[in-house]
Amino acid sequence: MKILYLLFAVFLVLFQATSGSADPLFADTIECRSQGKFCRVGVCPPTFVATGTCHGGLMNCCSK
């Protein structure tokens, strides 16, 4: 039974995702986030406006 705890720990370390690794690197996304804006699916929140696109045109780049 003790080996199961060790196997669990090994799998946890092996499959741990690093921060930001899930986001593909699109040029428009990098540009949006470097300017302090954020990406959002659909319309931007009420106090924000869409100033561009993210993720290859699939999302809106929102700013104040």
C-alpha positions as a Python dict, from the first residue, in 0.01 Angstrom:
ca = {
    (1, 'M'): (0, 0, 0),
    (2, 'K'): (288, 236, 66),
    (3, 'I'): (389, 214, -299),
    (4, 'L'): (56, 368, -404),
    (5, 'Y'): (139, 688, -215),
    (6, 'L'): (473, 703, -390),
    (7, 'L'): (313, 642, -731),
    (8, 'F'): (58, 914, -664),
    (9, 'A'): (334, 1160, -576),
    (10, 'V'): (529, 1071, -893),
    (11, 'F'): (221, 1115, -1114),
    (12, 'L'): (139, 1443, -945),
    (13, 'V'): (485, 1580, -1025),
    (14, 'L'): (490, 1442, -1380),
    (15, 'F'): (152, 1579, -1483),
    (16, 'Q'): (175, 1914, -1308),
    (17, 'A'): (110, 2196, -1555),
    (18, 'T'): (327, 2505, -1556),
    (19, 'S'): (176, 2850, -1533),
    (20, 'G'): (47, 2979, -1868),
    (21, 'S'): (140, 2670, -2066),
    (22, 'A'): (-219, 2611, -2180),
    (23, 'D'): (-241, 2937, -2375),
    (24, 'P'): (-120, 2922, -2734),
    (25, 'L'): (104, 3210, -2833),
    (26, 'F'): (-93, 3425, -3075),
    (27, 'A'): (56, 3760, -3174),
    (28, 'D'): (-267, 3950, -3107),
    (29, 'T'): (-300, 3792, -2761),
    (30, 'I'): (55, 3888, -2667),
    (31, 'E'): (-2, 4244, -2787),
    (32, 'C'): (-330, 4274, -2595),
    (33, 'R'): (-189, 4147, -2266),
    (34, 'S'): (134, 4346, -2294),
    (35, 'Q'): (-74, 4666, -2297),
    (36, 'G'): (-247, 4571, -1970),
    (37, 'K'): (-572, 4462, -2135),
    (38, 'F'): (-747, 4125, -2109),
    (39, 'C'): (-909, 3874, -2344),
    (40, 'R'): (-1271, 3768, -2316),
    (41, 'V'): (-1510, 3544, -2510),
    (42, 'G'): (-1815, 3739, -2621),
    (43, 'V'): (-1881, 4101, -2530),
    (44, 'C'): (-1669, 4295, -2283),
    (45, 'P'): (-1807, 4390, -1938),
    (46, 'P'): (-2017, 4711, -1920),
    (47, 'T'): (-1732, 4947, -1822),
    (48, 'F'): (-1492, 4811, -2087),
    (49, 'V'): (-1473, 4840, -2466),
    (50, 'A'): (-1340, 4598, -2726),
    (51, 'T'): (-1019, 4741, -2871),
    (52, 'G'): (-901, 4443, -3075),
    (53, 'T'): (-896, 4065, -3090),
    (54, 'C'): (-722, 3777, -2912),
    (55, 'H'): (-652, 3411, -2989),
    (56, 'G'): (-648, 3460, -3364),
    (57, 'G'): (-969, 3664, -3376),
    (58, 'L'): (-1181, 3428, -3165),
    (59, 'M'): (-1192, 3654, -2857),
    (60, 'N'): (-1222, 4028, -2782),
    (61, 'C'): (-942, 4236, -2632),
    (62, 'C'): (-1107, 4452, -2362),
    (63, 'S'): (-979, 4775, -2210),
    (64, 'K'): (-1119, 5065, -2007),
}
